[in-house]
PDB file of C-alpha atoms in Angstrom:
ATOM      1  CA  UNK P   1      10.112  -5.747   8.172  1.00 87.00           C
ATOM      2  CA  UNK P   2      10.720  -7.001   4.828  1.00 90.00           C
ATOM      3  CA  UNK P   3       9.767  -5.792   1.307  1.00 92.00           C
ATOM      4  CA  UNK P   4       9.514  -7.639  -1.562  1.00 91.00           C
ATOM      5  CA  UNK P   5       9.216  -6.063  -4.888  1.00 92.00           C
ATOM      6  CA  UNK P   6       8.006  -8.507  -8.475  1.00 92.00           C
ATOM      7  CA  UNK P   7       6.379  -8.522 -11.660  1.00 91.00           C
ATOM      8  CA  UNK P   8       4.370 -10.778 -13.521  1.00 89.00           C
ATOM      9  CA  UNK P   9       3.473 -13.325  -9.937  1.00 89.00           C
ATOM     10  CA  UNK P  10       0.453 -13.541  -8.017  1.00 87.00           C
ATOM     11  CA  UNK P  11       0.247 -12.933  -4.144  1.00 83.00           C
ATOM     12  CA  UNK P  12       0.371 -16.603  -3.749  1.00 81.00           C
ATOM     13  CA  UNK P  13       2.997 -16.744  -6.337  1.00 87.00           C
ATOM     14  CA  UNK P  14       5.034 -14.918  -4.286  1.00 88.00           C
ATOM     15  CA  UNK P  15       4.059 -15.111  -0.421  1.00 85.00           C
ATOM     16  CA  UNK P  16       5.146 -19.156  -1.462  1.00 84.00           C
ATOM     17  CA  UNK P  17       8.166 -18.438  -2.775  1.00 87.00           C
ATOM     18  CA  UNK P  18       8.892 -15.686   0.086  1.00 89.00           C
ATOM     19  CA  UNK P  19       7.900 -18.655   3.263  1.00 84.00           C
ATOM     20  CA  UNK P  20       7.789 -21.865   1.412  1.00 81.00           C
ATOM     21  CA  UNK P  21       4.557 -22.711   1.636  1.00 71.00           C
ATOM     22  CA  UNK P  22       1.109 -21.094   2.843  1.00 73.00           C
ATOM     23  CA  UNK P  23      -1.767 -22.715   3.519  1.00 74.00           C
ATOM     24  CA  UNK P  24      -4.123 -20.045   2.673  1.00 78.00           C
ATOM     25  CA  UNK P  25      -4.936 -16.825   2.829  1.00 83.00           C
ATOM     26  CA  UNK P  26      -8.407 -14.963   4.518  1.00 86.00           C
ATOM     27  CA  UNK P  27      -9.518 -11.323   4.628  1.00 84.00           C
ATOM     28  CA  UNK P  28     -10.602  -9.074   7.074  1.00 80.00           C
ATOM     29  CA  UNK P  29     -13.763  -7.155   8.050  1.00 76.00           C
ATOM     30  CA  UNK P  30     -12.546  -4.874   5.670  1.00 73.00           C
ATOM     31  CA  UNK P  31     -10.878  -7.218   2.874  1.00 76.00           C
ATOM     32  CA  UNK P  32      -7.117  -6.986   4.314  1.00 79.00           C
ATOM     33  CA  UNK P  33      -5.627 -10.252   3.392  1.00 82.00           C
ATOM     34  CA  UNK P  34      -3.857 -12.407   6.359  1.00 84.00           C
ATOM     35  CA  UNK P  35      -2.477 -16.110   6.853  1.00 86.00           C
ATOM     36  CA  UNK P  36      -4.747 -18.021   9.730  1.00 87.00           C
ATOM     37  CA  UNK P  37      -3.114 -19.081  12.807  1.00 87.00           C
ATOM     38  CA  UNK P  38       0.105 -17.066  11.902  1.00 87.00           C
ATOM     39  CA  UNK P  39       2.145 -14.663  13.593  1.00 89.00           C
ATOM     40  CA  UNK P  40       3.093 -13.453   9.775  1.00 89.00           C
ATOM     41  CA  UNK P  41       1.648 -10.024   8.938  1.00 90.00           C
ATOM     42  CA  UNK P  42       1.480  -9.176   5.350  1.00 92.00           C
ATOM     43  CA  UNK P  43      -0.318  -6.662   3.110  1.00 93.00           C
ATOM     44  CA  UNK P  44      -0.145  -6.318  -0.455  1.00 93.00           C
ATOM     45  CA  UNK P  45      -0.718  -3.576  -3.351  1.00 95.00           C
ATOM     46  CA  UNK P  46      -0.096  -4.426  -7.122  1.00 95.00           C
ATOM     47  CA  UNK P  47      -0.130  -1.582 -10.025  1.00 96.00           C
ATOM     48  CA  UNK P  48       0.923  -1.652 -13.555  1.00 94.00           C
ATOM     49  CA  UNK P  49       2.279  -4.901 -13.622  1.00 92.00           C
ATOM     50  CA  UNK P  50       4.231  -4.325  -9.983  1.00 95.00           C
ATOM     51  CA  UNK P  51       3.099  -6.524  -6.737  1.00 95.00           C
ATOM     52  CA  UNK P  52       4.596  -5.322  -3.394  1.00 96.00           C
ATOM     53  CA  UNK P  53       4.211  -7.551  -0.362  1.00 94.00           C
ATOM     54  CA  UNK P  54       5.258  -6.102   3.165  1.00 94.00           C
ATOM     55  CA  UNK P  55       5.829  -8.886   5.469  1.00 92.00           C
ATOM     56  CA  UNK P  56       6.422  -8.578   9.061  1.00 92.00           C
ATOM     57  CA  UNK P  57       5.302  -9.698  12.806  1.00 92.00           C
ATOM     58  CA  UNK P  58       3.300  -6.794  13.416  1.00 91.00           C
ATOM     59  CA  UNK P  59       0.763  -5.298  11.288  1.00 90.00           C
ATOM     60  CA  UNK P  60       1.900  -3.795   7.876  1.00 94.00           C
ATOM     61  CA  UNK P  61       0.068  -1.707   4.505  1.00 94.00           C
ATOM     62  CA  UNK P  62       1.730  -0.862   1.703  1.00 96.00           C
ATOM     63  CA  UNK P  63       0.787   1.033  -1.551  1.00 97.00           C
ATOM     64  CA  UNK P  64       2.647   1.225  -4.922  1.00 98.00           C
ATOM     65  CA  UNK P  65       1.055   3.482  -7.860  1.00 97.00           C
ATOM     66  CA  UNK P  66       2.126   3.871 -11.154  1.00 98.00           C
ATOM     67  CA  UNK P  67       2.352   7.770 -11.629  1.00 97.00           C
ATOM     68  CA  UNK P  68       0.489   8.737 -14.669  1.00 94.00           C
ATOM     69  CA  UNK P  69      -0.657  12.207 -15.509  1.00 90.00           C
ATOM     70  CA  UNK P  70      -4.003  12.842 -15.395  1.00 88.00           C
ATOM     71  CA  UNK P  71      -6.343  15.538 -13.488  1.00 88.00           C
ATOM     72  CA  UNK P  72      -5.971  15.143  -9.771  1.00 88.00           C
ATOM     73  CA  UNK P  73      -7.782  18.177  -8.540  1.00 87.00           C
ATOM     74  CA  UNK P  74     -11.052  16.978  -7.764  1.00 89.00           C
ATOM     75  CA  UNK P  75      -9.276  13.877  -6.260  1.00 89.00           C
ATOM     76  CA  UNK P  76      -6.933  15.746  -4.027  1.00 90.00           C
ATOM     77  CA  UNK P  77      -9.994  18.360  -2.873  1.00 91.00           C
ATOM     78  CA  UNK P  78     -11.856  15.936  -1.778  1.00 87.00           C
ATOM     79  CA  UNK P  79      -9.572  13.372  -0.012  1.00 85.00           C
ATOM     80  CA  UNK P  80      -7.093  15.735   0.937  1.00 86.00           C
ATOM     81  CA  UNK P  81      -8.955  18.887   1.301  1.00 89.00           C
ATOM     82  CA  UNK P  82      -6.348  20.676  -1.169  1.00 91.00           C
ATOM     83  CA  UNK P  83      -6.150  20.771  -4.912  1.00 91.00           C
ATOM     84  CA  UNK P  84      -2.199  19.478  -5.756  1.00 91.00           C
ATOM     85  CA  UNK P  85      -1.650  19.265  -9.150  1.00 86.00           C
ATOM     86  CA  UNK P  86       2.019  17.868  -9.187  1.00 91.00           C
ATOM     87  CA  UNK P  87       2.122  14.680 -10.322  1.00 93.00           C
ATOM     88  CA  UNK P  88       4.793  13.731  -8.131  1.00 94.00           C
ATOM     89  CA  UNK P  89       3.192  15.217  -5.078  1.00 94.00           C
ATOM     90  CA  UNK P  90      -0.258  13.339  -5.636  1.00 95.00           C
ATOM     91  CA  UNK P  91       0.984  10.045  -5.444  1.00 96.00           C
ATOM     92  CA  UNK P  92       2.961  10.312  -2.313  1.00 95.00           C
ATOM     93  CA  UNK P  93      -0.214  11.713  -0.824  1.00 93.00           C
ATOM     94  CA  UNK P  94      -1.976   8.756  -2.270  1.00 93.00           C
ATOM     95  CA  UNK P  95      -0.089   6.306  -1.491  1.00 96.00           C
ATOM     96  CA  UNK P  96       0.690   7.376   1.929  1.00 93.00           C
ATOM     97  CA  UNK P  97      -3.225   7.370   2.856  1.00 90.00           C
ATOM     98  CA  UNK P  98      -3.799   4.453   1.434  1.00 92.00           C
ATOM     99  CA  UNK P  99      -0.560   2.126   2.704  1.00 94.00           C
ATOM    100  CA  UNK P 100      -2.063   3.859   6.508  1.00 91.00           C
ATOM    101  CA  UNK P 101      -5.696   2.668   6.020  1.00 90.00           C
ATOM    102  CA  UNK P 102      -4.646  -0.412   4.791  1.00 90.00           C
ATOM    103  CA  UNK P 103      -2.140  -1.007   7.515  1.00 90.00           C
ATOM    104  CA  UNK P 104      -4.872  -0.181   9.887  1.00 86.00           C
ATOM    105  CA  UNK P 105      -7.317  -2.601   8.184  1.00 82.00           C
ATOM    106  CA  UNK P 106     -10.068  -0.151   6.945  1.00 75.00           C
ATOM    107  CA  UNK P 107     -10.750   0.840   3.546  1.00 73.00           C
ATOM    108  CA  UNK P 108     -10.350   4.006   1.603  1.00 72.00           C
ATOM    109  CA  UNK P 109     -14.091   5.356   2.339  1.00 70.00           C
ATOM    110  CA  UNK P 110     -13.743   3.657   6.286  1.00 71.00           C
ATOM    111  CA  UNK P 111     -11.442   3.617   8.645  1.00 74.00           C
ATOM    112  CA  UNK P 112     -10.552   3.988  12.250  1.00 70.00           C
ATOM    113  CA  UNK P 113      -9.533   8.061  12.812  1.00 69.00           C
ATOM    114  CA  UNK P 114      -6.584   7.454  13.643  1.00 72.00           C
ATOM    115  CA  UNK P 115      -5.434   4.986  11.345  1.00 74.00           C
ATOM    116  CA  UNK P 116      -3.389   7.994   9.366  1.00 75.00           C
ATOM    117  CA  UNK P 117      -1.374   8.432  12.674  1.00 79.00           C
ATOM    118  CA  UNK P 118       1.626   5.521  11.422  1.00 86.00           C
ATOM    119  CA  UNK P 119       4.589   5.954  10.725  1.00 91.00           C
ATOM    120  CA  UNK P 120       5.197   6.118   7.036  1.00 93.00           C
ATOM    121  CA  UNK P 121       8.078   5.840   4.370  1.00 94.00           C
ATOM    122  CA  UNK P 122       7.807   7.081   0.971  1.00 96.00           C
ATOM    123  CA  UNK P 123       9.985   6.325  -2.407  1.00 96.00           C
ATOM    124  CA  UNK P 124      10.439   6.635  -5.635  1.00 96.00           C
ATOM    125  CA  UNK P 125      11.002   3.755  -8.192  1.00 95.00           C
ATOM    126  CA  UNK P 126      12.339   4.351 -11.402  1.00 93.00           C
ATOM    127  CA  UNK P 127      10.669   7.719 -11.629  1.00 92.00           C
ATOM    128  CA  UNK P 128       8.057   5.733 -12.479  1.00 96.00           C
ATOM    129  CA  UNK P 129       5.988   4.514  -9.423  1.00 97.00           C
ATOM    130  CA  UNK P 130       5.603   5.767  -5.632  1.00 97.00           C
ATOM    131  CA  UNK P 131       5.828   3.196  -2.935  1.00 98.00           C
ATOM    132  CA  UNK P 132       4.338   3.700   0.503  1.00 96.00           C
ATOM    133  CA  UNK P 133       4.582   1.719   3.705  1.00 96.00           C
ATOM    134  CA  UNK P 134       3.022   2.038   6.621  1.00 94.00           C
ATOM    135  CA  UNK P 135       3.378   0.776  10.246  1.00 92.00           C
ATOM    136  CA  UNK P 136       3.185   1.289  13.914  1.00 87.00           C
ATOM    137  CA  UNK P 137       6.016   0.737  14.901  1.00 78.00           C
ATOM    138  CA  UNK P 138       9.520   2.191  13.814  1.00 68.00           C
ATOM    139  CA  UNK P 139      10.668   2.018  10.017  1.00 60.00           C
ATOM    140  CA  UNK P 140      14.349   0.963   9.026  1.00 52.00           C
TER     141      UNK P 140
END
């Protein structure tokens, strides 16, 4: 698996410059983005400026949020079914669920039940956003 981490470029932009050339991109059932008649697997997230693209054989999701304060109780109740309050804390949660739905091709209000069953890596960039990614098989 491969990460690729850019500002100011499109998903185009970039999934051009990453394999030379793409001759377009289709979505899902549930909007995930993929390259016809490929054995490429990609998935995309963008925040703040940022665009992430996870690019592999095998089914990817990623999820990059700018961490800015703001209430996240009623969030975190409801999809989470605990307050957190930590700013920190939210956005891994956050971006964990959402790089596993995504890898799993739902969307944040459907999804298969066990799409938050991958395995999933979490960082920190620049103390300033939280990047998830998700797959099935192992993470290096």
């Amino acid at each position: 698996m491969k990460i690729f981490i850019r500002t100011a470029v499109t998903t185009e932009q970039l999934l051009k410059e990453v394999l030379g050339g793409v001759d377009g991109i289709a979505k899902g059932e549930h909007g995930k983005p993929f390259i016809p008649d490929s054995n490429i697997c990609f998935n995309v997230s963008h925040s703040a400026g940022v665009l992430v693209l996870g690019l592999d054989t095998q089914p990817v999701g990623v999820d990059i949020e700018f961490m800015r304060q703001r209430n996240f109780a009623d969030i975190s109740k409801h999809y989470f079914g605990r307050e957190i309050t930590a700013i920190s804390e939210f956005y891994i949660a956050w971006t964990r669920h959402e790089a596993c739905v995504k890898l799993a091709g739902g969307s944040i209000f459907n999804y298969p039940a066990d799409a938050l069953n991958a395995n999933c890596c979490t960082y920190k960039l620049n103390n300033k956003y939280i990047l998830s990614i998700a797959n099935y098989g192992g993470l290096g």
